[in-house]
Short mmCIF file of C-alpha atoms and ligand atoms in Angstrom, two decimals:
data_model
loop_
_atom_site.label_atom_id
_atom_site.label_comp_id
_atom_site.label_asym_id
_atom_site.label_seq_id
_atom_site.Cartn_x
_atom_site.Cartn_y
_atom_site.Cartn_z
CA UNK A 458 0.00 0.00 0.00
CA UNK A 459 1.45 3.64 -0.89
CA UNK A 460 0.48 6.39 1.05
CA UNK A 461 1.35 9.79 0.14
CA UNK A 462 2.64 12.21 2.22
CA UNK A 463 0.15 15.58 2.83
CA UNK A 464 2.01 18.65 1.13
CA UNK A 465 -0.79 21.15 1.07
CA UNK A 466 -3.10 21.35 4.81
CA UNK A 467 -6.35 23.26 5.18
CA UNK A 468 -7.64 24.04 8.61
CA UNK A 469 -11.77 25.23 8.20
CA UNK A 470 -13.08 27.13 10.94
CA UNK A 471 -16.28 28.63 11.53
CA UNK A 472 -17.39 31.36 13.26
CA UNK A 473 -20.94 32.81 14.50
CA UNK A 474 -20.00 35.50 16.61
CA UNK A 475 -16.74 34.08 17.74
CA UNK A 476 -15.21 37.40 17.82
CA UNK A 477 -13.19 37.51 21.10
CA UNK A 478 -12.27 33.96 20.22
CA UNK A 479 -11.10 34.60 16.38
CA UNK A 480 -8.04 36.72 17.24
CA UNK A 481 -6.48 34.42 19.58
CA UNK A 482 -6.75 30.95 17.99
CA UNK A 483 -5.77 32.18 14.49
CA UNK A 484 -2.19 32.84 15.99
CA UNK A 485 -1.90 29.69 17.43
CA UNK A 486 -3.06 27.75 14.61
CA UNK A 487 -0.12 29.54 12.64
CA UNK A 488 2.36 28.59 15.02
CA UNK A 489 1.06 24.99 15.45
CA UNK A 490 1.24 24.60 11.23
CA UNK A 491 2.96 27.52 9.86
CA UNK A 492 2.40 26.49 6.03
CA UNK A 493 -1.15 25.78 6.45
CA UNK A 494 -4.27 27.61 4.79
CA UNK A 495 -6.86 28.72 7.44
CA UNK A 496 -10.13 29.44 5.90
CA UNK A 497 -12.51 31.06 8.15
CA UNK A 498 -16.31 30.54 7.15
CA UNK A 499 -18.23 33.07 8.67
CA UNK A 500 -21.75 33.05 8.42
CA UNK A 501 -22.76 36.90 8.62
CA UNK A 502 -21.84 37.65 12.51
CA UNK A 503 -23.42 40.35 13.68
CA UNK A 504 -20.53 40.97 16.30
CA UNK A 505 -18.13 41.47 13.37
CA UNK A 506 -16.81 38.39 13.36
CA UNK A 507 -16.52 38.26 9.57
CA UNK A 508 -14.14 42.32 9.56
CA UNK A 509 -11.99 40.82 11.78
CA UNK A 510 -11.25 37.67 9.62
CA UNK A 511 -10.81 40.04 6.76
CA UNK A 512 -8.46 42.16 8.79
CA UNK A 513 -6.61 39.12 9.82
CA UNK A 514 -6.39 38.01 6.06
CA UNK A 515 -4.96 41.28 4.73
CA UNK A 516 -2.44 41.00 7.64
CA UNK A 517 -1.55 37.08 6.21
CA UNK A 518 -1.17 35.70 3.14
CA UNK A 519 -2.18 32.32 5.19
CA UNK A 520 -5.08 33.06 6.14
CA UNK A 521 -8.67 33.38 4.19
CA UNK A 522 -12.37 33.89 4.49
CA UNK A 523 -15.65 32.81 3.30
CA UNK A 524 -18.59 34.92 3.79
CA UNK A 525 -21.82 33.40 3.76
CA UNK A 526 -24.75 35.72 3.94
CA UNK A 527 -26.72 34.22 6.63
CA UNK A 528 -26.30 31.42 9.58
CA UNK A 529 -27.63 28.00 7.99
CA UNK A 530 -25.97 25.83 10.37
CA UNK A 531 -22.53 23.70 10.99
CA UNK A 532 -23.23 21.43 8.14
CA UNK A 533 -23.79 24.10 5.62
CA UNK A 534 -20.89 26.30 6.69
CA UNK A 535 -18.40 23.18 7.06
CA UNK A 536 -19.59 21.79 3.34
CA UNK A 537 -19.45 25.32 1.58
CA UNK A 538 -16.06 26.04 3.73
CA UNK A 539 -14.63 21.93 2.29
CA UNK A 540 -15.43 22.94 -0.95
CA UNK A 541 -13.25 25.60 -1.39
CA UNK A 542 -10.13 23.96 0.38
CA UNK A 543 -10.76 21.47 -1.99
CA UNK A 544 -11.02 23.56 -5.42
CA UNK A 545 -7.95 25.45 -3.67
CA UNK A 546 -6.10 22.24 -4.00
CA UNK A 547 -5.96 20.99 -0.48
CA UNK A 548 -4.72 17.48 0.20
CA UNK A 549 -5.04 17.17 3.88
CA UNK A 550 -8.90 19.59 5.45
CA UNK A 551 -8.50 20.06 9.09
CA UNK A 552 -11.66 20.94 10.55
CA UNK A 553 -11.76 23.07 14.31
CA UNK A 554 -13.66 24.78 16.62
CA UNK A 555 -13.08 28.83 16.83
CA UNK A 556 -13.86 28.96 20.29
CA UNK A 557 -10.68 28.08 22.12
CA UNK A 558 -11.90 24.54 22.96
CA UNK A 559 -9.54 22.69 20.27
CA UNK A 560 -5.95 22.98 20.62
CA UNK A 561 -3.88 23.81 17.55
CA UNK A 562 -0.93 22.02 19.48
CA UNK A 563 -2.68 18.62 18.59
CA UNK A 564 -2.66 19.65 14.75
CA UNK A 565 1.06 18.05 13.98
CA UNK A 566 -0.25 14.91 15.43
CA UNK A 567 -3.23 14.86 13.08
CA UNK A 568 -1.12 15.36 10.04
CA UNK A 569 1.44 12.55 10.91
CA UNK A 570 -1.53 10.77 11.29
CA UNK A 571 -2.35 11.36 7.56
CA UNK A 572 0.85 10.42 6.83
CA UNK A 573 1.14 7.21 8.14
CA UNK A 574 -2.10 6.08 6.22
CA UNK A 575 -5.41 7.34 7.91
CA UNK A 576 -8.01 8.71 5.63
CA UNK A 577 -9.62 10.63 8.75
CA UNK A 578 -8.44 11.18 12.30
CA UNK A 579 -10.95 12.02 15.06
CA UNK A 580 -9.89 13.86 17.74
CA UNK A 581 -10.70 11.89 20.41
CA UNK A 582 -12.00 13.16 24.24
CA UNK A 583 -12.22 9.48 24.80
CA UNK A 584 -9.38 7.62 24.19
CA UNK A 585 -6.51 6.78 26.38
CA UNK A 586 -4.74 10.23 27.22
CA UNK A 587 -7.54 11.95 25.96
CA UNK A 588 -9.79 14.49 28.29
CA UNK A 589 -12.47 17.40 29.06
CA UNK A 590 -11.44 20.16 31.38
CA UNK A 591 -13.80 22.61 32.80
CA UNK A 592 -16.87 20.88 31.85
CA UNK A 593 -19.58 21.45 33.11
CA UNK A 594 -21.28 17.65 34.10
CA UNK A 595 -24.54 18.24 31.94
CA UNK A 596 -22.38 18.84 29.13
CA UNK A 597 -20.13 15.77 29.91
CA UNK A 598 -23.65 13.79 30.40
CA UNK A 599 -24.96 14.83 26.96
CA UNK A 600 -21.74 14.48 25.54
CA UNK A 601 -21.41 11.12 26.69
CA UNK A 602 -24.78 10.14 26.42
CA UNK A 603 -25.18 11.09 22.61
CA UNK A 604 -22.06 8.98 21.84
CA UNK A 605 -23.14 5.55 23.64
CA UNK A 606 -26.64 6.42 21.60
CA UNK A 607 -24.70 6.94 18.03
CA UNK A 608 -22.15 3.92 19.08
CA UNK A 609 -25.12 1.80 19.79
CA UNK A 610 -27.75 2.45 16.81
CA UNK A 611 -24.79 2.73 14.45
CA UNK A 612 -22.90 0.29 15.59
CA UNK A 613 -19.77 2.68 15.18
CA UNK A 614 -16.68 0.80 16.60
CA UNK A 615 -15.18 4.58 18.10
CA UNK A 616 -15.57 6.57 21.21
CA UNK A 617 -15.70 9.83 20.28
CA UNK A 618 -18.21 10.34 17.69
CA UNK A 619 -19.59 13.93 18.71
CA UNK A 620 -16.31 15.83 18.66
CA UNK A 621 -15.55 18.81 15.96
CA UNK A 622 -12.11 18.16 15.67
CA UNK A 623 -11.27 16.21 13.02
CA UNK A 624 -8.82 15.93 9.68
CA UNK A 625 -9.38 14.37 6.69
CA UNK A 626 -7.36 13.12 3.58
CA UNK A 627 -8.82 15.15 0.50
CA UNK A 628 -9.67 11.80 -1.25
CA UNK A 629 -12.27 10.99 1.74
CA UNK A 630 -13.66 14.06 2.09
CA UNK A 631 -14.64 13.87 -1.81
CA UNK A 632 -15.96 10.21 -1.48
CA UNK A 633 -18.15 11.51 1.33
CA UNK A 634 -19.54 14.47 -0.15
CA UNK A 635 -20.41 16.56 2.34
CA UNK A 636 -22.52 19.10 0.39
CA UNK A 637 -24.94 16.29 0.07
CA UNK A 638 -25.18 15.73 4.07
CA UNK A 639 -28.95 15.67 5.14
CA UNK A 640 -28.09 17.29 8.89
CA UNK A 641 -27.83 20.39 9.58
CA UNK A 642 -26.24 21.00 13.09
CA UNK A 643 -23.83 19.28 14.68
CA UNK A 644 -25.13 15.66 14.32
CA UNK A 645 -23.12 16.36 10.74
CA UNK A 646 -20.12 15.43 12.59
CA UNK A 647 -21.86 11.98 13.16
CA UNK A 648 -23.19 11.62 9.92
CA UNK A 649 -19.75 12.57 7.93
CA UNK A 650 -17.94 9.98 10.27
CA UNK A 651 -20.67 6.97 9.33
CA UNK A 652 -20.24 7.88 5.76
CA UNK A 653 -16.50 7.94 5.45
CA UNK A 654 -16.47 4.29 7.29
CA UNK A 655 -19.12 3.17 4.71
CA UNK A 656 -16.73 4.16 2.04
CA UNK A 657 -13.93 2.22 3.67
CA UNK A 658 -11.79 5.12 5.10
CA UNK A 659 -9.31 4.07 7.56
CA UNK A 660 -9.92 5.79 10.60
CA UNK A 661 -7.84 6.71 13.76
CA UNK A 662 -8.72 8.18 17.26
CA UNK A 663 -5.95 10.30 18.05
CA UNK A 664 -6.19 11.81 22.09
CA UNK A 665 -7.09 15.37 22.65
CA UNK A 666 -7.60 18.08 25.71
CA UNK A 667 -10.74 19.39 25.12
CA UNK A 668 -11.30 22.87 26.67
CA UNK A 669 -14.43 24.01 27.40
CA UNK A 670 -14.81 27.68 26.03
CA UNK A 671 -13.94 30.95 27.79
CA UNK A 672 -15.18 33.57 26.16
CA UNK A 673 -18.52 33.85 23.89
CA UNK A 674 -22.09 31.88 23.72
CA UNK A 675 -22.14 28.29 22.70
CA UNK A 676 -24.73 27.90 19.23
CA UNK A 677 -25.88 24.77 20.79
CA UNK A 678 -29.93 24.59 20.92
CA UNK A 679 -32.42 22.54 21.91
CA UNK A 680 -33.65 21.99 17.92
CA UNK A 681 -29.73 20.82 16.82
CA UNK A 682 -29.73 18.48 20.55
CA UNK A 683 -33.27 17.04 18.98
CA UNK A 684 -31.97 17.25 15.37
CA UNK A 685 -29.05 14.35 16.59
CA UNK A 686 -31.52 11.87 18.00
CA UNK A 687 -33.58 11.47 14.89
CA UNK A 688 -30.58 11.89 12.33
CA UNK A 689 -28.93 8.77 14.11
CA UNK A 690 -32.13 6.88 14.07
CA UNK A 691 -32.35 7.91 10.30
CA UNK A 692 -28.94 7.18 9.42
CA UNK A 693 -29.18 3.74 10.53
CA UNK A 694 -32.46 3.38 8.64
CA UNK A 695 -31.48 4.56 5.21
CA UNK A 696 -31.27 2.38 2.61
CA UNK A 697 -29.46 2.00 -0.60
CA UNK A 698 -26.31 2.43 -1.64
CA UNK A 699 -23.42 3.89 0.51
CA UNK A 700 -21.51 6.60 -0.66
CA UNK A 701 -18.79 6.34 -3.39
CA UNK A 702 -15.58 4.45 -2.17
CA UNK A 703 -12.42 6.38 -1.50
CA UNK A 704 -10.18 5.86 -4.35
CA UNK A 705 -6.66 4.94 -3.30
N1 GTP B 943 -20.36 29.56 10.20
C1 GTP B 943 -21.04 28.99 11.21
N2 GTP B 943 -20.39 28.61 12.32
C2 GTP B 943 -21.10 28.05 13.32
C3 GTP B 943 -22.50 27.84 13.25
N3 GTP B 943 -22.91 27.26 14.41
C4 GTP B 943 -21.80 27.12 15.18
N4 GTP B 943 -20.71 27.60 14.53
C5 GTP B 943 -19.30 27.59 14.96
O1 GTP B 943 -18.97 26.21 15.16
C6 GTP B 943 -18.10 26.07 16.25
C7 GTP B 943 -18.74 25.16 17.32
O2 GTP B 943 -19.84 25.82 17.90
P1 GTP B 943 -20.05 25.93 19.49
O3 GTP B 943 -21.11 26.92 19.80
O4 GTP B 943 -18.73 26.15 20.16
O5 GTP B 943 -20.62 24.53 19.78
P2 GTP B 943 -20.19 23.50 20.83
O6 GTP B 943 -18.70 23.44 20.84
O7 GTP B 943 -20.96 22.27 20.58
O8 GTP B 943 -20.75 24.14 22.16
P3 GTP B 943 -19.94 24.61 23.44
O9 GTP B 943 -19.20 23.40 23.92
O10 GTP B 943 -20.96 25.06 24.39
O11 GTP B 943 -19.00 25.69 22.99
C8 GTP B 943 -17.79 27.48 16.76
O12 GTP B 943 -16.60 27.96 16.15
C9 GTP B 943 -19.01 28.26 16.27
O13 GTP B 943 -18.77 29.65 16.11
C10 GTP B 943 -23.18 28.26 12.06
O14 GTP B 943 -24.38 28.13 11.89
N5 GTP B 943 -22.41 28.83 11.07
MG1 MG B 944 -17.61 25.00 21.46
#
């Protein structure tokens, strides 16, 4: 089996109203992948989320930004925001939280990763060395609750199946085609993982320190919470044919 190395590393992030987060993650990001592309996808903030990206992006070649006009969601954001790391040529899509809760120091780790043959690594809450810190325990009992429910009616062999940390070899993301995802909040995360094991990806829990967020309002509602339980249930339903396999 040949596995090529990834030259060229996306990291999609994006924002609604992430504005006192924005300025300091972008810097770290940089400093945790220096040649990487970050592409912010900012969905209209009304806190001015989307003038800061643009200042940040005049002040760095690296860095870029998609404005969307309104807020549709993660799953539209993260599917318009793959498609253009994609057309822009990118071989290896990190996607992350803008909220302070993902650590850019776990990026290298996702890349080698890549590089030793995964087609997706999941940052991982759940695995051996992996944690939560600072959260609060409804939030660890949803957390953990919605992944024993997805492991269960999906019969998906990993532990952390919520998470928004995640990076994928350009080949996978294509063979899972996320502009065609049917969720719309955050059970997308679920739903893009399923796929990509349906197309055969090879897939690797790497551990991460999840932080819970400092600064700004979490977008999590009771309509994306409700959204999950049927999506799984509907997932695990659906028939006919799987999504394309990932050419190697
Ligand atoms: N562009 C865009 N970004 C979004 C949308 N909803 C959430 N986000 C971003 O997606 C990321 C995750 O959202 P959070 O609100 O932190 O969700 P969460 O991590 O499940 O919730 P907390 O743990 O409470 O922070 C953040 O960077 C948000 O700004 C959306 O509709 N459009
Ligand atoms: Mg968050």
């Amino acid at each position: 089996m040949t596995v090529s190395r990834v030259t060229s590393v996306w990291v999609v992030v994006p924002t609604y109203d992430e504005r006192e987060n924005l300025g300091l993650i972008v810097p770290r990001i940089r400093a945790a992948v220096p040649e990487a592309t970050i592409l912010v996808v900012d969905d209209s903030s009304p806190d001015g989320t989307g003038e800061l990206a643009d200042e940040l992006a005049m002040a760095d070649a690296h860095v870029r930004v998609l404005h969307r006009a309104a807020k549709e969601g993660l799953a539209r954001a993260y599917a318009a925001g793959f498609g253009v790391a994609l057309d822009g040529g990118a071989e290896a899509i990190v996607q992350m939280d803008a909220d302070g809760s993902h650590d850019p120091a776990a990026l290298p780790s996702f890349i080698e990763a890549l590089d030793a043959g995964a087609d997706l690594v999941l940052g991982s809450r759940y695995v051996r060395g992996g944690r939560a810190v600072d959260w609060p325990l409804l939030r660890r009992l949803v957390s953990l609750g919605g992944n024993l429910y997805a492991q269960a009616i999906l019969w998906l062999p990993y532990r952390d199946l919520t998470g928004g940390f995640k990076a994928w070899r350009a080949e996978t993301l294509r063979a899972v085609d996320p502009a065609t995802v049917t969720s719309t909040g955050y059970v997308f995360q679920i739903e893009l993982t399923w796929r990509a094991l349906r197309a055969g990806a090879r897939i690797r829990e790497l551990p991460i320190t999840f932080v819970e967020r400092r600064l700004g309002q979490s977008k999590m509602t009771g309509g994306i919470f409700f959204e999950a339980a049927r999506q799984v249930v509907r997932l695990r339903l659906r028939r006919g044919a799987g999504p394309a396999t990932i050419g190697r």
